[in-house]
Short mmCIF file of C-alpha atoms and ligand atoms in Angstrom, two decimals:
data_model
loop_
_atom_site.label_atom_id
_atom_site.label_comp_id
_atom_site.label_asym_id
_atom_site.label_seq_id
_atom_site.Cartn_x
_atom_site.Cartn_y
_atom_site.Cartn_z
CA MET A 1199 -0.14 -0.08 -0.02
CA ASN A 1200 1.32 3.33 -0.93
CA ALA A 1201 1.60 4.86 2.69
CA ALA A 1202 0.72 8.39 1.68
CA ARG A 1203 -2.62 6.95 0.20
CA GLU A 1204 -3.42 5.23 3.63
CA PRO A 1205 -7.11 5.62 3.84
CA ILE A 1206 -8.21 7.19 7.43
CA GLY A 1207 -10.81 7.69 9.46
CA VAL A 1208 -11.72 10.69 11.71
CA ILE A 1209 -13.99 10.69 14.40
CA GLY A 1210 -15.22 14.18 15.63
CA THR A 1211 -15.44 17.05 13.08
CA GLY A 1212 -14.38 19.82 14.96
CA TYR A 1213 -11.63 22.12 14.17
CA VAL A 1214 -8.64 19.67 14.53
CA GLY A 1215 -10.95 16.64 13.29
CA LEU A 1216 -11.85 18.71 10.02
CA VAL A 1217 -8.35 20.08 9.39
CA THR A 1218 -6.89 16.78 10.00
CA ALA A 1219 -9.51 15.33 7.40
CA ALA A 1220 -9.02 18.07 4.92
CA GLY A 1221 -5.31 18.19 5.44
CA PHE A 1222 -4.94 14.01 4.82
CA ALA A 1223 -7.02 13.89 2.25
CA ASP A 1224 -5.11 16.79 -0.03
CA LEU A 1225 -2.00 14.20 0.66
CA GLY A 1226 -3.85 11.80 -1.04
CA SER A 1227 -5.60 9.63 1.48
CA GLU A 1228 -9.53 8.80 1.46
CA VAL A 1229 -11.07 9.98 4.70
CA PHE A 1230 -13.81 8.79 6.27
CA CYS A 1231 -15.43 11.45 8.71
CA ALA A 1232 -17.84 10.47 11.40
CA ASP A 1233 -19.95 12.86 13.75
CA ILE A 1234 -22.66 12.44 15.90
CA ASP A 1235 -24.10 15.85 15.09
CA GLU A 1236 -26.37 15.21 12.57
CA HIS A 1237 -27.16 18.84 11.51
CA LYS A 1238 -22.83 19.34 11.05
CA ILE A 1239 -22.94 16.00 9.08
CA ASP A 1240 -25.37 17.25 6.83
CA MET A 1241 -23.72 20.51 6.38
CA LEU A 1242 -20.30 19.01 5.32
CA LYS A 1243 -22.30 16.69 2.55
CA ARG A 1244 -23.75 19.60 1.26
CA GLY A 1245 -20.13 21.27 1.07
CA GLU A 1246 -20.72 23.80 3.90
CA VAL A 1247 -18.08 24.42 6.40
CA PRO A 1248 -20.07 24.38 10.06
CA ILE A 1249 -16.73 26.48 11.40
CA TYR A 1250 -14.82 29.23 10.04
CA GLU A 1251 -11.13 28.18 9.44
CA PRO A 1252 -9.44 30.45 6.67
CA GLY A 1253 -8.44 27.85 3.58
CA LEU A 1254 -10.72 25.04 4.78
CA ALA A 1255 -13.72 25.49 3.05
CA GLU A 1256 -11.48 25.45 -0.37
CA VAL A 1257 -9.27 22.12 0.57
CA LEU A 1258 -12.37 20.36 1.54
CA ALA A 1259 -14.20 21.38 -2.06
CA ARG A 1260 -10.93 20.34 -3.82
CA ASN A 1261 -10.95 17.03 -2.35
CA ARG A 1262 -14.63 16.32 -2.07
CA GLU A 1263 -14.18 13.16 -3.84
CA ARG A 1264 -12.13 11.52 -1.14
CA LEU A 1265 -14.22 12.77 1.79
CA HIS A 1266 -16.93 11.14 3.12
CA PHE A 1267 -19.45 12.04 6.00
CA SER A 1268 -21.36 10.06 8.07
CA THR A 1269 -22.85 10.11 11.68
CA SER A 1270 -22.18 6.53 12.10
CA LEU A 1271 -18.68 4.58 12.82
CA GLU A 1272 -19.51 2.07 10.49
CA GLN A 1273 -18.08 3.77 7.03
CA ALA A 1274 -14.97 4.59 8.84
CA ILE A 1275 -14.29 1.41 10.36
CA ALA A 1276 -14.87 -0.36 7.17
CA GLY A 1277 -13.07 2.03 4.73
CA SER A 1278 -9.89 2.26 7.30
CA ARG A 1279 -7.66 0.87 10.01
CA LEU A 1280 -6.67 4.14 11.63
CA LEU A 1281 -9.27 5.75 13.31
CA PHE A 1282 -8.18 9.28 14.53
CA VAL A 1283 -10.22 10.24 17.14
CA SER A 1284 -10.50 13.81 17.44
CA VAL A 1285 -13.85 14.56 19.65
CA GLY A 1286 -14.29 17.72 22.04
CA THR A 1287 -12.52 16.75 25.62
CA PRO A 1288 -14.32 20.05 27.70
CA PRO A 1289 -13.59 20.76 31.01
CA THR A 1290 -15.94 19.33 33.62
CA TYR A 1291 -17.28 21.31 36.60
CA ALA A 1292 -14.03 20.31 38.86
CA GLY A 1293 -11.66 21.33 35.55
CA ASP A 1294 -10.75 17.64 34.52
CA ALA A 1295 -11.04 16.67 31.35
CA ASP A 1296 -14.14 15.25 30.44
CA LEU A 1297 -13.67 12.17 28.47
CA SER A 1298 -17.20 10.70 28.13
CA ALA A 1299 -17.14 11.20 24.03
CA VAL A 1300 -13.46 9.84 23.89
CA LEU A 1301 -14.96 6.48 25.99
CA ALA A 1302 -18.01 6.63 23.69
CA VAL A 1303 -15.57 6.02 20.73
CA VAL A 1304 -13.67 3.13 22.81
CA ASP A 1305 -17.05 1.54 23.47
CA ALA A 1306 -18.13 1.71 20.07
CA MET A 1307 -14.88 0.03 18.55
CA PRO A 1308 -15.26 -3.48 17.16
CA ALA A 1309 -12.51 -6.47 18.88
CA SER A 1310 -10.23 -5.90 15.65
CA ALA A 1311 -6.29 -6.55 15.71
CA GLN A 1312 -6.87 -4.77 12.24
CA HIS A 1313 -7.66 -1.57 13.70
CA ALA A 1314 -5.90 1.14 15.56
CA LEU A 1315 -7.40 4.07 17.83
CA VAL A 1316 -5.06 7.32 16.74
CA MET A 1317 -5.84 9.60 20.05
CA LYS A 1318 -5.84 13.42 18.53
CA SER A 1319 -8.08 14.43 21.21
CA THR A 1320 -6.27 16.43 24.02
CA VAL A 1321 -6.57 13.74 27.09
CA PRO A 1322 -4.68 13.60 30.42
CA CYS A 1323 -1.51 12.11 31.08
CA GLY A 1324 -2.49 8.39 31.60
CA THR A 1325 -5.90 8.20 29.26
CA GLY A 1326 -3.97 5.77 26.74
CA ARG A 1327 -3.25 3.38 29.55
CA SER A 1328 -6.70 3.26 31.05
CA ILE A 1329 -8.04 3.49 27.87
CA ALA A 1330 -5.68 -0.05 26.86
CA ARG A 1331 -7.31 -1.49 30.50
CA MET A 1332 -10.49 -0.48 29.32
CA LEU A 1333 -10.14 -2.31 25.79
CA ALA A 1334 -8.79 -5.47 27.26
CA ASP A 1335 -11.61 -5.43 29.84
CA GLN A 1336 -14.13 -5.58 26.83
CA GLY A 1337 -11.88 -8.33 25.26
CA LYS A 1338 -10.75 -5.96 22.62
CA GLY A 1339 -7.09 -5.80 23.94
CA GLU A 1340 -6.20 -6.53 20.22
CA LEU A 1341 -7.37 -3.19 18.76
CA ALA A 1342 -3.71 -0.80 18.89
CA TYR A 1343 -3.68 2.46 20.11
CA VAL A 1344 -1.51 5.36 19.62
CA SER A 1345 -1.16 8.77 20.74
CA CYS A 1346 -0.85 11.67 18.18
CA PRO A 1347 -1.12 14.91 19.68
CA GLU A 1348 -2.49 18.07 17.56
CA PHE A 1349 -0.60 21.44 17.71
CA LEU A 1350 -2.62 23.05 15.25
CA LYS A 1351 -3.71 26.74 15.99
CA GLU A 1352 -6.78 28.19 15.13
CA GLY A 1353 -7.12 30.35 12.38
CA SER A 1354 -3.75 29.10 11.02
CA GLY A 1355 -5.12 25.04 11.30
CA LEU A 1356 -4.34 24.36 7.33
CA GLU A 1357 -0.97 25.76 7.78
CA ASP A 1358 0.29 24.32 11.15
CA PHE A 1359 -1.05 20.90 9.75
CA THR A 1360 1.24 21.21 6.72
CA ARG A 1361 3.85 22.46 8.24
CA PRO A 1362 4.10 21.45 11.76
CA ASP A 1363 7.01 22.05 14.12
CA ARG A 1364 6.86 18.36 15.11
CA VAL A 1365 4.69 15.37 14.58
CA VAL A 1366 4.52 13.26 17.84
CA VAL A 1367 3.67 9.66 17.71
CA GLY A 1368 3.19 7.70 20.86
CA ASP A 1369 2.40 4.03 21.15
CA ASP A 1370 3.57 1.47 23.25
CA GLY A 1371 4.15 -1.95 21.67
CA ASP A 1372 6.30 -2.55 18.52
CA GLY A 1373 2.97 -2.82 16.87
CA TRP A 1374 2.08 -1.67 13.14
CA ALA A 1375 0.08 1.38 14.18
CA GLY A 1376 2.64 4.18 15.25
CA ASP A 1377 4.46 3.19 11.90
CA ALA A 1378 1.78 3.72 9.81
CA VAL A 1379 1.07 6.99 11.68
CA CYS A 1380 4.36 8.21 11.11
CA GLU A 1381 4.10 6.74 7.27
CA LEU A 1382 0.96 8.99 7.17
CA TYR A 1383 3.00 12.13 8.41
CA ALA A 1384 6.19 11.48 6.42
CA PRO A 1385 5.59 13.40 3.50
CA LEU A 1386 5.50 16.62 5.93
CA GLY A 1387 8.90 16.06 6.37
CA ALA A 1388 8.51 17.41 9.75
CA PRO A 1389 10.98 16.09 12.89
CA LEU A 1390 9.38 12.99 14.35
CA VAL A 1391 9.14 12.76 18.00
CA ARG A 1392 8.55 8.77 18.27
CA THR A 1393 7.85 7.91 22.27
CA ASP A 1394 5.65 6.12 24.42
CA VAL A 1395 1.73 7.07 25.34
CA ALA A 1396 2.13 8.86 28.31
CA SER A 1397 5.19 10.90 26.88
CA ALA A 1398 3.09 12.14 23.90
CA GLU A 1399 0.32 13.09 26.26
CA MET A 1400 2.19 14.54 28.32
CA ILE A 1401 4.17 16.46 25.54
CA LYS A 1402 0.85 17.72 24.33
CA LEU A 1403 -0.45 19.22 28.11
CA ALA A 1404 3.43 20.79 29.05
CA SER A 1405 3.68 22.35 25.39
CA ASN A 1406 0.40 24.38 26.01
CA ALA A 1407 1.15 25.05 29.58
CA PHE A 1408 4.73 26.38 28.63
CA LEU A 1409 3.01 28.78 25.87
CA ALA A 1410 0.32 30.06 28.58
CA THR A 1411 2.99 30.48 30.85
CA LYS A 1412 5.06 32.49 28.33
CA ILE A 1413 2.08 34.52 27.96
CA SER A 1414 1.23 34.76 31.38
CA PHE A 1415 4.80 35.93 32.06
CA ILE A 1416 5.14 38.89 29.62
CA ASN A 1417 2.11 40.31 30.69
CA GLU A 1418 3.47 40.82 34.13
CA ILE A 1419 6.69 42.09 32.64
CA ALA A 1420 3.89 44.36 30.90
CA ASN A 1421 2.00 45.56 34.03
CA VAL A 1422 5.70 45.98 35.40
CA CYS A 1423 6.63 47.83 32.59
CA GLU A 1424 3.95 50.24 33.23
CA GLU A 1425 4.94 51.17 36.85
CA THR A 1426 8.62 51.55 35.84
CA GLY A 1427 8.37 53.52 32.48
CA ALA A 1428 9.81 50.85 30.34
CA ASN A 1429 8.11 49.88 27.17
CA VAL A 1430 6.97 45.81 26.96
CA LEU A 1431 7.76 45.72 23.28
CA GLU A 1432 10.96 46.86 23.61
CA VAL A 1433 11.83 44.44 26.43
CA ALA A 1434 9.98 41.30 24.42
CA ARG A 1435 12.07 42.19 21.29
CA GLY A 1436 15.39 42.25 23.45
CA VAL A 1437 14.49 39.22 25.52
CA GLY A 1438 12.86 37.07 22.58
CA LEU A 1439 16.43 37.78 20.37
CA ASP A 1440 17.58 35.26 23.26
CA GLU A 1441 17.67 31.94 21.39
CA ARG A 1442 17.22 30.02 24.29
CA ILE A 1443 14.10 32.14 24.74
CA GLY A 1444 12.28 33.19 21.34
CA PRO A 1445 10.05 36.01 19.84
CA LYS A 1446 7.10 34.10 19.69
CA PHE A 1447 4.10 34.11 22.21
CA LEU A 1448 5.81 37.19 23.63
CA SER A 1449 3.42 39.68 23.24
CA ALA A 1450 1.46 41.38 25.80
CA GLY A 1451 -2.26 42.12 26.16
CA ILE A 1452 -5.66 41.47 27.54
CA GLY A 1453 -4.78 37.45 28.38
CA TYR A 1454 -4.74 34.46 26.43
CA GLY A 1455 -8.40 32.90 25.38
CA GLY A 1456 -9.75 30.01 23.27
CA SER A 1457 -10.63 26.42 24.82
CA CYS A 1458 -7.06 24.96 24.70
CA PHE A 1459 -4.87 27.01 26.85
CA THR A 1460 -7.72 28.04 29.60
CA LYS A 1461 -8.68 23.95 29.61
CA ASP A 1462 -5.26 22.35 29.17
CA VAL A 1463 -3.46 24.39 31.87
CA SER A 1464 -6.36 23.54 34.37
CA ALA A 1465 -6.44 20.27 33.25
CA LEU A 1466 -2.83 19.67 33.80
CA LYS A 1467 -2.94 21.15 37.34
CA LEU A 1468 -5.82 19.53 38.29
CA LEU A 1469 -3.93 15.91 36.78
CA ALA A 1470 -1.00 17.06 38.98
CA ALA A 1471 -2.97 17.44 42.28
CA ASN A 1472 -4.73 14.44 41.72
CA SER A 1473 -1.76 12.31 41.73
CA GLY A 1474 -0.88 14.27 44.85
CA TYR A 1475 1.49 17.20 43.15
CA HIS A 1476 0.94 20.85 43.93
CA PHE A 1477 1.91 22.37 40.20
CA GLN A 1478 2.07 26.09 41.93
CA LEU A 1479 3.63 27.69 38.96
CA LEU A 1480 0.31 27.07 36.52
CA GLY A 1481 -2.02 28.34 39.59
CA ALA A 1482 0.01 31.65 38.82
CA VAL A 1483 -0.20 31.37 35.11
CA ILE A 1484 -4.00 31.27 35.34
CA GLU A 1485 -4.57 34.11 38.11
CA VAL A 1486 -2.33 36.45 36.11
CA ASN A 1487 -4.58 35.78 33.26
CA GLU A 1488 -7.75 36.52 34.88
CA LEU A 1489 -6.50 39.42 36.36
CA GLN A 1490 -5.55 40.23 32.91
CA LYS A 1491 -8.46 40.03 31.44
CA ARG A 1492 -10.01 42.98 33.83
CA ARG A 1493 -6.92 45.19 33.27
CA VAL A 1494 -9.03 47.32 30.59
CA VAL A 1495 -11.59 48.21 33.44
CA SER A 1496 -9.04 49.84 35.74
CA LYS A 1497 -7.50 51.71 32.50
CA LEU A 1498 -10.82 52.90 31.43
CA THR A 1499 -11.93 53.87 34.79
CA ARG A 1500 -8.53 56.01 35.29
CA ARG A 1501 -9.43 57.94 32.29
CA LEU A 1502 -13.42 58.34 32.34
CA ASP A 1503 -13.82 58.31 36.33
CA SER A 1504 -16.93 56.48 37.08
CA LEU A 1505 -17.88 54.20 33.64
CA ALA A 1506 -21.81 54.24 34.46
CA GLY A 1507 -23.49 55.29 31.67
CA LYS A 1508 -20.31 55.63 29.67
CA ARG A 1509 -20.50 54.56 26.00
CA ILE A 1510 -17.62 51.80 25.46
CA GLY A 1511 -17.24 50.09 22.00
CA LEU A 1512 -15.52 46.53 21.68
CA LEU A 1513 -13.45 46.21 18.34
CA GLY A 1514 -13.40 42.30 18.16
CA LEU A 1515 -14.73 39.30 20.57
CA ALA A 1516 -13.59 36.22 19.15
CA PHE A 1517 -10.25 35.42 21.18
CA LYS A 1518 -8.14 35.84 18.42
CA PRO A 1519 -8.32 37.10 15.02
CA ASN A 1520 -9.35 34.90 12.15
CA THR A 1521 -11.91 32.33 14.04
CA ASP A 1522 -15.04 32.75 15.03
CA ASP A 1523 -14.72 30.56 18.17
CA MET A 1524 -15.65 32.41 21.66
CA ARG A 1525 -14.99 29.94 24.14
CA GLY A 1526 -12.59 31.16 26.85
CA ALA A 1527 -12.39 34.79 25.29
CA SER A 1528 -11.01 37.96 27.15
CA SER A 1529 -14.10 39.83 25.65
CA LEU A 1530 -16.48 38.07 27.43
CA VAL A 1531 -15.06 38.81 31.08
CA LEU A 1532 -14.63 42.41 29.91
CA ALA A 1533 -17.87 43.01 28.55
CA ALA A 1534 -19.46 41.23 31.63
CA ARG A 1535 -17.04 43.73 33.72
CA LEU A 1536 -17.75 46.61 32.11
CA GLN A 1537 -21.80 46.03 31.96
CA ALA A 1538 -20.94 45.27 35.87
CA GLU A 1539 -19.75 48.68 36.02
CA GLY A 1540 -22.67 50.17 34.38
CA ALA A 1541 -21.26 51.15 30.92
CA HIS A 1542 -23.21 50.37 27.81
CA VAL A 1543 -21.15 47.91 25.60
CA ARG A 1544 -21.77 47.92 22.15
CA ALA A 1545 -19.54 45.38 20.40
CA PHE A 1546 -18.48 44.42 16.62
CA ASP A 1547 -16.99 41.42 15.53
CA PRO A 1548 -16.22 40.63 11.55
CA VAL A 1549 -17.11 36.92 12.07
CA ALA A 1550 -17.59 35.73 15.75
CA THR A 1551 -20.86 37.52 16.45
CA ALA A 1552 -23.25 35.13 16.01
CA GLU A 1553 -21.45 32.78 18.22
CA ALA A 1554 -21.11 35.70 21.02
CA ARG A 1555 -24.70 35.97 20.91
CA LYS A 1556 -25.16 32.57 22.02
CA ILE A 1557 -23.14 33.32 24.86
CA MET A 1558 -23.73 36.58 25.91
CA PRO A 1559 -27.54 36.98 24.10
CA GLU A 1560 -27.53 40.89 26.12
CA LEU A 1561 -25.12 42.44 24.63
CA ASP A 1562 -25.74 45.39 22.09
CA TYR A 1563 -24.43 44.22 18.68
CA ALA A 1564 -23.69 46.39 15.91
CA ASP A 1565 -23.49 45.35 12.20
CA ALA A 1566 -20.72 47.37 11.17
CA VAL A 1567 -17.32 48.53 13.18
CA GLU A 1568 -18.27 52.41 12.25
CA GLU A 1569 -21.66 51.66 14.63
CA VAL A 1570 -19.16 50.77 17.44
CA ILE A 1571 -17.33 53.90 17.22
CA ALA A 1572 -19.95 56.27 16.65
CA GLY A 1573 -20.61 58.28 19.86
CA ALA A 1574 -18.37 56.08 21.89
CA ASP A 1575 -16.47 57.63 25.32
CA ALA A 1576 -14.21 55.08 24.76
CA ILE A 1577 -13.10 51.83 22.25
CA VAL A 1578 -11.21 49.11 22.90
CA LEU A 1579 -9.30 47.06 20.64
CA VAL A 1580 -10.14 43.59 21.75
CA THR A 1581 -9.42 41.46 19.12
CA GLU A 1582 -6.75 42.25 16.13
CA TRP A 1583 -8.79 41.69 13.15
CA ALA A 1584 -6.82 42.97 10.55
CA GLU A 1585 -9.72 45.59 9.72
CA PHE A 1586 -9.55 47.25 12.79
CA LEU A 1587 -5.77 47.92 12.22
CA ALA A 1588 -6.46 49.47 8.91
CA LEU A 1589 -8.96 52.22 10.20
CA ASP A 1590 -8.79 55.54 9.49
CA TRP A 1591 -7.72 57.20 12.85
CA ALA A 1592 -8.70 60.62 12.07
CA ALA A 1593 -12.65 59.47 11.01
CA VAL A 1594 -12.58 57.61 14.07
CA LYS A 1595 -11.59 60.68 16.35
CA GLU A 1596 -14.44 62.52 14.43
CA SER A 1597 -17.24 59.80 15.23
CA MET A 1598 -16.30 59.17 18.75
CA SER A 1599 -17.88 61.47 21.62
CA GLY A 1600 -14.97 60.98 23.37
CA THR A 1601 -10.98 60.64 22.42
CA VAL A 1602 -9.93 57.10 24.65
CA VAL A 1603 -8.61 54.05 22.78
CA ILE A 1604 -7.49 51.27 25.13
CA ASP A 1605 -5.13 48.84 22.44
CA GLY A 1606 -5.86 45.48 24.23
CA ARG A 1607 -3.45 43.39 21.76
CA ASN A 1608 -0.73 46.35 21.49
CA ALA A 1609 -1.55 45.81 17.61
CA LEU A 1610 -2.09 49.44 16.71
CA ASP A 1611 0.62 52.57 15.60
CA GLY A 1612 0.42 54.56 19.16
CA ALA A 1613 2.20 57.66 17.71
CA LYS A 1614 -0.47 57.42 14.78
CA LEU A 1615 -3.63 57.38 17.10
CA ARG A 1616 -1.98 60.10 19.03
CA ALA A 1617 -1.61 62.39 16.27
CA ALA A 1618 -5.15 62.05 15.14
CA GLY A 1619 -5.83 63.76 18.44
CA LEU A 1620 -6.62 60.07 20.34
CA ASP A 1621 -5.81 59.07 23.82
CA TYR A 1622 -4.03 55.98 23.03
CA GLU A 1623 -3.03 53.57 25.74
CA GLY A 1624 -1.65 50.09 25.08
CA ILE A 1625 -0.87 47.19 27.50
CA GLY A 1626 2.87 47.88 29.10
CA ILE A 1627 3.98 50.35 26.44
CA GLY A 1628 3.05 53.74 28.38
C1 UGA B 768 -2.85 26.75 21.08
C2 UGA B 768 -1.63 26.47 21.03
O1 UGA B 768 -1.00 27.31 20.28
C3 UGA B 768 -1.83 25.11 19.89
O2 UGA B 768 -0.26 24.94 19.77
C4 UGA B 768 -2.59 24.15 20.18
O3 UGA B 768 -2.45 23.14 19.38
C5 UGA B 768 -3.76 24.58 20.51
O4 UGA B 768 -4.11 25.03 21.53
C6 UGA B 768 -4.62 23.26 20.87
O5 UGA B 768 -4.36 22.94 21.87
O6 UGA B 768 -6.01 22.89 20.50
P1 UGA B 768 -5.02 28.20 19.89
O7 UGA B 768 -5.68 27.99 21.23
O8 UGA B 768 -5.90 27.58 18.49
O9 UGA B 768 -3.61 27.26 20.07
O10 UGA B 768 -4.32 29.77 19.99
P2 UGA B 768 -3.28 30.40 19.92
O11 UGA B 768 -2.64 30.96 18.66
O12 UGA B 768 -1.92 29.88 21.21
O13 UGA B 768 -3.55 31.69 21.09
C7 UGA B 768 -4.15 31.52 22.02
C8 UGA B 768 -4.22 32.57 22.78
O14 UGA B 768 -3.40 33.38 23.18
C9 UGA B 768 -5.40 34.10 22.32
O15 UGA B 768 -6.18 34.40 22.60
C10 UGA B 768 -4.44 34.99 21.56
O16 UGA B 768 -4.58 36.27 21.56
C11 UGA B 768 -3.03 34.75 23.04
N1 UGA B 768 -2.05 35.21 22.92
C12 UGA B 768 -1.21 34.69 22.17
C13 UGA B 768 -1.32 36.34 23.47
O17 UGA B 768 -1.93 37.01 24.45
N2 UGA B 768 0.02 37.02 23.61
C14 UGA B 768 0.91 35.61 22.24
O18 UGA B 768 2.18 35.82 22.68
C15 UGA B 768 0.54 34.70 21.88
#
């Protein structure tokens, strides 16, 4: 069999599942996707894409012949031996990862030595071992198991699929499945980390926790810069040039959002706690991030006195640009805090408004950025969408009622805004 053309099954058609399916189809694999959500599967069959991810619609469309969608697992099991699991593992009320969707897939697997579960969903370290035990108890011990964590970022998922920094493949035997997964990824030419299942699981959690730590670290540096007159952009540039540190993920702002960092940092902390270890550092990372989301409120209060009755415009709602994902978005906390202070909050996001409405139905949503700016006492850049960076700031000044612009992402040109007569303030940049 031509390794690059090994057919695969993909169970769960969220961000990870769909990008994986599209990526492997583009490399030549026949891909059998399954999801219990009928509505999603119907959309996909019609050629519609249920999520916003740049380029995804095009790649799915050009591989339509190779992509098959179904609400049952039968097609995937019949058509492929590698079943990539990419179902959700949201946090439980206790903060651990909820593995019910993963376990439902395990239960639905046949007793087959010809098949392998390839775990892409982010799961706590130790899950692979528990699943192996479960399979054995169910008389399905022959089924192979591989951990193959995903590192793609929303908004650049396809690019990350095609050019991964590394591919991690963990298996505990010398079986065929780990080799087959490596072969599938081989055309990408990425560095391969072939390891055991537990280490593969931990690589994923540790990577996200480290990136979140980097962000909380630079956010605290930014806060100290504000007290000392230093500029965090200069500091991050100087620090990031040290090759041991690196320049990425040193952008200060209003905190990290998204489903992954928030979920995985807390899941790793609790995983440690459940095994009797107190992971102190991650407690601080989480707390710094929560406080950072609220920092804009004190900046606005300092400039506007009371926020009661003030009109505050939010530019952007999504947790980052190029996605409609609102999970864990800093805007949720910020908007709620501003409303609690009595402000009138109006918001616009080019893509995420529909998602935001589901979570914050009471917010005042605008249909265009101009409507957020008009009459505002202050505006806050929450998500650095390109269209906000290209605004005509002289026109913004004319249209606003006040002059305050808080740049929650340090993405605007402060000098330009000041020249237009606006009171510009970023995070840690004076
Ligand atoms: C993150 C990881 O970057 C991926 O490697 C991982 O695969 C993914 O989680 C996952 O586990 O599924 P993602 O959540 O899509 O990806 O988004 P990021 O680009 O990492 O951004 C996360 C948040 O951090 C955003 O709110 C972003 O604005 C913020 N951020 C990022 C900063 O505040 N500063 C930075 O320097 C970088």
